PDB file of C-alpha atoms in Angstrom:
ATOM      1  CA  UNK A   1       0.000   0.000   0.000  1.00  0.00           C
ATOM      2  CA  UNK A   2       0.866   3.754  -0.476  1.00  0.00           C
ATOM      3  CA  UNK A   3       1.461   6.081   1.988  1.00  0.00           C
ATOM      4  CA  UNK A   4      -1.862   6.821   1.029  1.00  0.00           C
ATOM      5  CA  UNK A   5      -3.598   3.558   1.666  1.00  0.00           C
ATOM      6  CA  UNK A   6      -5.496   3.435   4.301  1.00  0.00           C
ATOM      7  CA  UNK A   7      -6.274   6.876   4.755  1.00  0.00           C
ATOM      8  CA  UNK A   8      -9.806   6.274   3.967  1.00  0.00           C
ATOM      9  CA  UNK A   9     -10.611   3.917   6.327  1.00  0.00           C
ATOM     10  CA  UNK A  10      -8.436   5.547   9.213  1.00  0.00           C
ATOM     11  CA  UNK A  11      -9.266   9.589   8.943  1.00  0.00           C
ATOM     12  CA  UNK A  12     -12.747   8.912   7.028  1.00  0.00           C
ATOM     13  CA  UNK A  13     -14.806   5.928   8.089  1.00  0.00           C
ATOM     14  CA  UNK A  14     -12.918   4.832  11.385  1.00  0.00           C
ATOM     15  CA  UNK A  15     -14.686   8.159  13.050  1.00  0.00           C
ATOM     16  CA  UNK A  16     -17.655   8.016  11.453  1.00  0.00           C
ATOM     17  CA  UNK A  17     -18.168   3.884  12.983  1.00  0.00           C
ATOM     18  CA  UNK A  18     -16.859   5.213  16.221  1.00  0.00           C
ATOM     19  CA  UNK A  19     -19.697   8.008  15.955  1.00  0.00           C
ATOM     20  CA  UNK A  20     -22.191   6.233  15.042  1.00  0.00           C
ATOM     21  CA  UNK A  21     -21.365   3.711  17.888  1.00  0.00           C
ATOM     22  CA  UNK A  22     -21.483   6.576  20.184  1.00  0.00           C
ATOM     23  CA  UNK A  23     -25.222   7.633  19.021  1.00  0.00           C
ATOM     24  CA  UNK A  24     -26.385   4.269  19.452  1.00  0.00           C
ATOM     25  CA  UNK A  25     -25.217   4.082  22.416  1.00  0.00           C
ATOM     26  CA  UNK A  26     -26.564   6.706  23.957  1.00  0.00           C
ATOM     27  CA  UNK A  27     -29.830   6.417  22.572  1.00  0.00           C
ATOM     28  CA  UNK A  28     -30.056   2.964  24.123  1.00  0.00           C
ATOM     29  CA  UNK A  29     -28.941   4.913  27.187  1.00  0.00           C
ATOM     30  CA  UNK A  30     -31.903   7.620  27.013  1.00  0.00           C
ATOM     31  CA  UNK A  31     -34.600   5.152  26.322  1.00  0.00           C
ATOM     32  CA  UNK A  32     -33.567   2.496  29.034  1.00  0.00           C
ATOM     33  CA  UNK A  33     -31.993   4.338  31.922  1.00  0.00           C
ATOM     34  CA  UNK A  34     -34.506   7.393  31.885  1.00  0.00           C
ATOM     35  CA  UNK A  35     -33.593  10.616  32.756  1.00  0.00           C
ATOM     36  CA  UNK A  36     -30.417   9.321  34.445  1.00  0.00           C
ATOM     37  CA  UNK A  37     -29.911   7.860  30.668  1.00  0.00           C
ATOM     38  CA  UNK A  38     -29.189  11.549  29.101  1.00  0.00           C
ATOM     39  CA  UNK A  39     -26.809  12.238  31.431  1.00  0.00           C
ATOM     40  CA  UNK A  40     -24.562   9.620  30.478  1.00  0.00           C
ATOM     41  CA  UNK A  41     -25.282   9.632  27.146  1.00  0.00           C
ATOM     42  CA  UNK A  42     -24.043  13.190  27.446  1.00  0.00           C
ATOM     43  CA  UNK A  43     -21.329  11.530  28.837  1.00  0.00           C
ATOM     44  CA  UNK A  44     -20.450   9.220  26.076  1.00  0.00           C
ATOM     45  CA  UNK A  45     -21.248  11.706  23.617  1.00  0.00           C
ATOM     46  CA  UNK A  46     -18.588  14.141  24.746  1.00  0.00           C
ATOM     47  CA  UNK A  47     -15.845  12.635  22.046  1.00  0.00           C
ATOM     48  CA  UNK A  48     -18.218  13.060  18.971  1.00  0.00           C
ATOM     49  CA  UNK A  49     -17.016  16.943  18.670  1.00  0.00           C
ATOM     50  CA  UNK A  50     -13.303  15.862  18.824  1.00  0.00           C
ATOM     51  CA  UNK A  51     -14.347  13.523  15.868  1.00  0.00           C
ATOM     52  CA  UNK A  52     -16.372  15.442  13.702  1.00  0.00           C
ATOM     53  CA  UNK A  53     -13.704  17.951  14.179  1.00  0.00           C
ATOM     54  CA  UNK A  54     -11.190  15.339  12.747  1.00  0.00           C
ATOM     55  CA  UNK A  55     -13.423  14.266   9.797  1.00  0.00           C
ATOM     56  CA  UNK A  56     -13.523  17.717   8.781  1.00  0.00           C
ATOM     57  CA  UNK A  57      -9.997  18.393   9.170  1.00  0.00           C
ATOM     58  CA  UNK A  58      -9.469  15.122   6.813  1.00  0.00           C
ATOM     59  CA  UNK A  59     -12.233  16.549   4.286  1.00  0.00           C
ATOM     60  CA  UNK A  60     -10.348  19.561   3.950  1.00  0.00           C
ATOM     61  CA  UNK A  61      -6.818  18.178   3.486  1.00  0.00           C
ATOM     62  CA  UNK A  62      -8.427  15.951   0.939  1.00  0.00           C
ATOM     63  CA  UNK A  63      -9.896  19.427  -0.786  1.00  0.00           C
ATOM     64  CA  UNK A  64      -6.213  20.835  -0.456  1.00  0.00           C
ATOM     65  CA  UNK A  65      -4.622  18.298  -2.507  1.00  0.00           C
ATOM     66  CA  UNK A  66      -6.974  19.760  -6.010  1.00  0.00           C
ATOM     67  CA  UNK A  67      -6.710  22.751  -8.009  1.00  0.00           C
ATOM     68  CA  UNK A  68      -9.515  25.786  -6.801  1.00  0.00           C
ATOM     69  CA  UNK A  69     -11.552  25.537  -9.295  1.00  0.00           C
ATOM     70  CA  UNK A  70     -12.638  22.006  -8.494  1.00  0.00           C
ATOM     71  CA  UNK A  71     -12.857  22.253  -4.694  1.00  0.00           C
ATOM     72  CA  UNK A  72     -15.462  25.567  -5.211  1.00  0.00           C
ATOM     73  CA  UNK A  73     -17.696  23.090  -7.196  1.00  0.00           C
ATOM     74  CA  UNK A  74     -17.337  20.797  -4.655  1.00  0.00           C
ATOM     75  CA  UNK A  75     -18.143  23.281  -1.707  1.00  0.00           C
ATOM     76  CA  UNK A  76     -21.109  24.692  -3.815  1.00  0.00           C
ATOM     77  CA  UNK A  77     -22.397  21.521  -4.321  1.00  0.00           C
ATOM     78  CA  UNK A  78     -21.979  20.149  -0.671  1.00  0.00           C
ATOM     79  CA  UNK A  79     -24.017  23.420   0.457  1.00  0.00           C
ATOM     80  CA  UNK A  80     -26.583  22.577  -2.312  1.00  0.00           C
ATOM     81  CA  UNK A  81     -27.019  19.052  -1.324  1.00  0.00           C
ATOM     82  CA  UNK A  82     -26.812  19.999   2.595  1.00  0.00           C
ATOM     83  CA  UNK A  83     -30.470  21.930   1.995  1.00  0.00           C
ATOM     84  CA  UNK A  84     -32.119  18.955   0.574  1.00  0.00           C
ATOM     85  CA  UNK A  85     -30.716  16.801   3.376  1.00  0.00           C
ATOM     86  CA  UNK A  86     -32.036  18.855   6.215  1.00  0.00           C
ATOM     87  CA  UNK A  87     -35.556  18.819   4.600  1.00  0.00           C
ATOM     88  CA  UNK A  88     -36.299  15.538   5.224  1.00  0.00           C
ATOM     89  CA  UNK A  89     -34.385  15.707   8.689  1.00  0.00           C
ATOM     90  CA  UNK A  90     -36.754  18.079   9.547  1.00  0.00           C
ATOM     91  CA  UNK A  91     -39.751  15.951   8.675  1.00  0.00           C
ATOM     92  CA  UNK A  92     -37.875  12.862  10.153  1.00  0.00           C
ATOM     93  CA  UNK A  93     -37.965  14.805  13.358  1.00  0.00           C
ATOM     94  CA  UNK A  94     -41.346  16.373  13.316  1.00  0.00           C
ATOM     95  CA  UNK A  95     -43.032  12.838  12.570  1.00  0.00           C
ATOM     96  CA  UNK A  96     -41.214  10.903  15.417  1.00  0.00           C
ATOM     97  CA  UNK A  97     -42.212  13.876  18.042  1.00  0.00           C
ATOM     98  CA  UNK A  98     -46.191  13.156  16.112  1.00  0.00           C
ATOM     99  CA  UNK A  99     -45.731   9.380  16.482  1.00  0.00           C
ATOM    100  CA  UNK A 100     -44.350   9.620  20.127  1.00  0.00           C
ATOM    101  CA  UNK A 101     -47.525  12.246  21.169  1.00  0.00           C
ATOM    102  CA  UNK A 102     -45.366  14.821  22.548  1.00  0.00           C
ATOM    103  CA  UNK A 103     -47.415  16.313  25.063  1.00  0.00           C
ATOM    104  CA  UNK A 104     -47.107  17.529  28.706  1.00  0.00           C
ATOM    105  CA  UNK A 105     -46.884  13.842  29.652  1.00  0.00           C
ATOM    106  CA  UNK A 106     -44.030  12.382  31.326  1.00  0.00           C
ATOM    107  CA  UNK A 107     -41.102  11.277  29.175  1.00  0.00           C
ATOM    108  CA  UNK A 108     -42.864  12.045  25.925  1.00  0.00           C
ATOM    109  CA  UNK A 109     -40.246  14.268  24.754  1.00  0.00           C
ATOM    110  CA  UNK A 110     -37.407  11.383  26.526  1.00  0.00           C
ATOM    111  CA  UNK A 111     -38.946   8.596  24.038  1.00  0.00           C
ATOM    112  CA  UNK A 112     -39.068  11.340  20.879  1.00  0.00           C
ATOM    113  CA  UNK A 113     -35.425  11.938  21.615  1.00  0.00           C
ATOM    114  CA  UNK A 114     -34.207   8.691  21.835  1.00  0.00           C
ATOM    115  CA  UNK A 115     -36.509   7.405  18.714  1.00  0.00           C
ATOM    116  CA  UNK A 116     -34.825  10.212  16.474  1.00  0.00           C
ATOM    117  CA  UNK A 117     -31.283   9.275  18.025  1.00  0.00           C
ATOM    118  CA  UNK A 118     -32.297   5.686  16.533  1.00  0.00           C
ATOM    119  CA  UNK A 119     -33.094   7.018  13.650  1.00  0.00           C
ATOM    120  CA  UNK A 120     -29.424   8.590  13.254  1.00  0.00           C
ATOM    121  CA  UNK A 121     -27.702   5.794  14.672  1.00  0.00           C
ATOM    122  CA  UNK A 122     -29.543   3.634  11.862  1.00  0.00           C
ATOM    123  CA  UNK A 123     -28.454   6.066   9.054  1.00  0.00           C
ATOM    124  CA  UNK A 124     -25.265   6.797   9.899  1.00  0.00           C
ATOM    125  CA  UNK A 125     -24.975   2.576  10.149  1.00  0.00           C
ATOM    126  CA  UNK A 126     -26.164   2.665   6.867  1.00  0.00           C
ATOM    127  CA  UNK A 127     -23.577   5.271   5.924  1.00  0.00           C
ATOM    128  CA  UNK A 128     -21.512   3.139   7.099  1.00  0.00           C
ATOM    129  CA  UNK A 129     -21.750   0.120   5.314  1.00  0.00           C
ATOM    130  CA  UNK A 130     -21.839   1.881   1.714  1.00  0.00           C
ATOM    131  CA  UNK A 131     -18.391   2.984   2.386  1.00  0.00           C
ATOM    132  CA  UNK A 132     -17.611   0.054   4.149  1.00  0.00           C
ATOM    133  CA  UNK A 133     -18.844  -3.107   1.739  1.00  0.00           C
ATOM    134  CA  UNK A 134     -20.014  -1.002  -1.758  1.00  0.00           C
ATOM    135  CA  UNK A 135     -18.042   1.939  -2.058  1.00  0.00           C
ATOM    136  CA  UNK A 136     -14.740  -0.219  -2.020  1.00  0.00           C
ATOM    137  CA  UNK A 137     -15.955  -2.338  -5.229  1.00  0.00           C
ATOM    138  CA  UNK A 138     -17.722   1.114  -7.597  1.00  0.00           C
ATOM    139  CA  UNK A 139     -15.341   2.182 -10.501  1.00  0.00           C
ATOM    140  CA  UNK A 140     -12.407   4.556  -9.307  1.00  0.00           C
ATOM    141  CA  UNK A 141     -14.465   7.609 -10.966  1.00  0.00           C
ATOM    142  CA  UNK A 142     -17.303   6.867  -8.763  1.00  0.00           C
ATOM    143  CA  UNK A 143     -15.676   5.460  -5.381  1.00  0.00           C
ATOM    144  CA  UNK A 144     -14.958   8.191  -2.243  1.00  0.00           C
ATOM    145  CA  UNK A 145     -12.602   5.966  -1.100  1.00  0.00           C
ATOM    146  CA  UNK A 146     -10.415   5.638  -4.132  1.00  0.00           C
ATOM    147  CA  UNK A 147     -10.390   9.382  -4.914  1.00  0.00           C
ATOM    148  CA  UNK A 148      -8.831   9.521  -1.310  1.00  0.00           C
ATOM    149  CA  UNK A 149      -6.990   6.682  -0.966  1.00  0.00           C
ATOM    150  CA  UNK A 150      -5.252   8.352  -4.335  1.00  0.00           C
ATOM    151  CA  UNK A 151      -5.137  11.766  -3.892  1.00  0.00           C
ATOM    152  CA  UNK A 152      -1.743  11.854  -2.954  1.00  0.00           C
ATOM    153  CA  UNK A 153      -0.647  10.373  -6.004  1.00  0.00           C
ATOM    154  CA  UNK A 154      -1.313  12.438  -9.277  1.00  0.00           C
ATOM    155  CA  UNK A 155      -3.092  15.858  -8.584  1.00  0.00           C
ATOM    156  CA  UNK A 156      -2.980  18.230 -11.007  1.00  0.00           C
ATOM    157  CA  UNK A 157      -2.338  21.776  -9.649  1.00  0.00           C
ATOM    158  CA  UNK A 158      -1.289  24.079 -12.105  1.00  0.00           C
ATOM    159  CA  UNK A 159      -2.303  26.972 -10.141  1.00  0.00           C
ATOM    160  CA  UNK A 160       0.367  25.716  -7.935  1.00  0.00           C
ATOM    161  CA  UNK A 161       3.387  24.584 -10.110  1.00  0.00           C
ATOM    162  CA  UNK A 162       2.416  28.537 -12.345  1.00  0.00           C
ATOM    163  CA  UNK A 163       3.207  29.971  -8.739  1.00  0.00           C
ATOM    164  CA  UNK A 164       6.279  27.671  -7.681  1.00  0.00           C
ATOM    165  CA  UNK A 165       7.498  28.451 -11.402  1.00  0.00           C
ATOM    166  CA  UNK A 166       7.135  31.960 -10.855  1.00  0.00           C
ATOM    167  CA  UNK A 167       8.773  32.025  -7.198  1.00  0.00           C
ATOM    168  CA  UNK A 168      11.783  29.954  -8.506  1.00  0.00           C
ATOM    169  CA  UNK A 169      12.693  32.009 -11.320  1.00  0.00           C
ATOM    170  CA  UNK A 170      12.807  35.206  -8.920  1.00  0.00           C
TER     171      UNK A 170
END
């Protein structure tokens, strides 16, 4: 393997399992355990932000590695995308409070939370798999994991190698 290899599975899908472990988690935590449950869900879910923060900082050195051009289209089309996901978040939410009949009742709002932390936990697992068992086996133009796993090596930046040109003949 490259130096390159496994950087997929280790800055990409290794935090995203150990997320999604972490949401399951504590949803079993909220809807066994009670109101003692969210506190140490809370708890467990304390190393999520260090992670996310990690899979972004892996995103963006991906990003680095390709000319500007191509990483706007990418960020443009991320934000695009990012509005029709939260759409259906939102009505993913607003049915499970419906189905749960949030009222004034005890622990209505207890089982709503932990039903939509299922939900998460069972999408993110899904996430999961894709890039786990069918991403790995898609053609190299269509596969995440090959575009990262071979970033490092042939990107052309000739936005980059114009400016080194121009700083080495100075």
């Amino acid at each position: 393997n490259s130096k390159f290899g496994n950087s997929f599975a280790l800055h990409w899908l290794a935090p995203t399992v150990t997320i999604t472990l972490l949401v399951a988690i504590g949803g079993v935590c909220t809807s066994l355990i009670g109101k003692f449950g969210v506190y140490v869900a809370m708890v467990l879910w304390l190393p999520t932000g260090p992670l996310g923060k990690l899979l972004d900082t892996a995103i963006d050195a991906f990003l680095f590695r390709y000319n500007q051009s191509l990483v706007s289209d990418v960020v443009y089309w991320q934000n695009v995308l990012q509005v029709f996901i939260q759409g259906p978040l939102l009505a993913v939410n607003w049915i499970s409070l419906e189905s749960v009949g949030c009222t004034n009742s005890d622990g209505a709002e207890l089982r709503a939370a932990s039903l939509l932390l299922f939900i998460a936990a069972g999408v993110l697992a899904l996430l999961c798999l894709y890039f786990g068992f069918i991403d790995p086996h898609l053609p190299s133009s269509m596969s995440l994991r090959k575009a990262v796993d071979g970033a490092g090596k042939c990107i052309d930046r000739p936005d980059e190698s114009r400016a080194q040109n121009e700083f080495d003949s100075e």
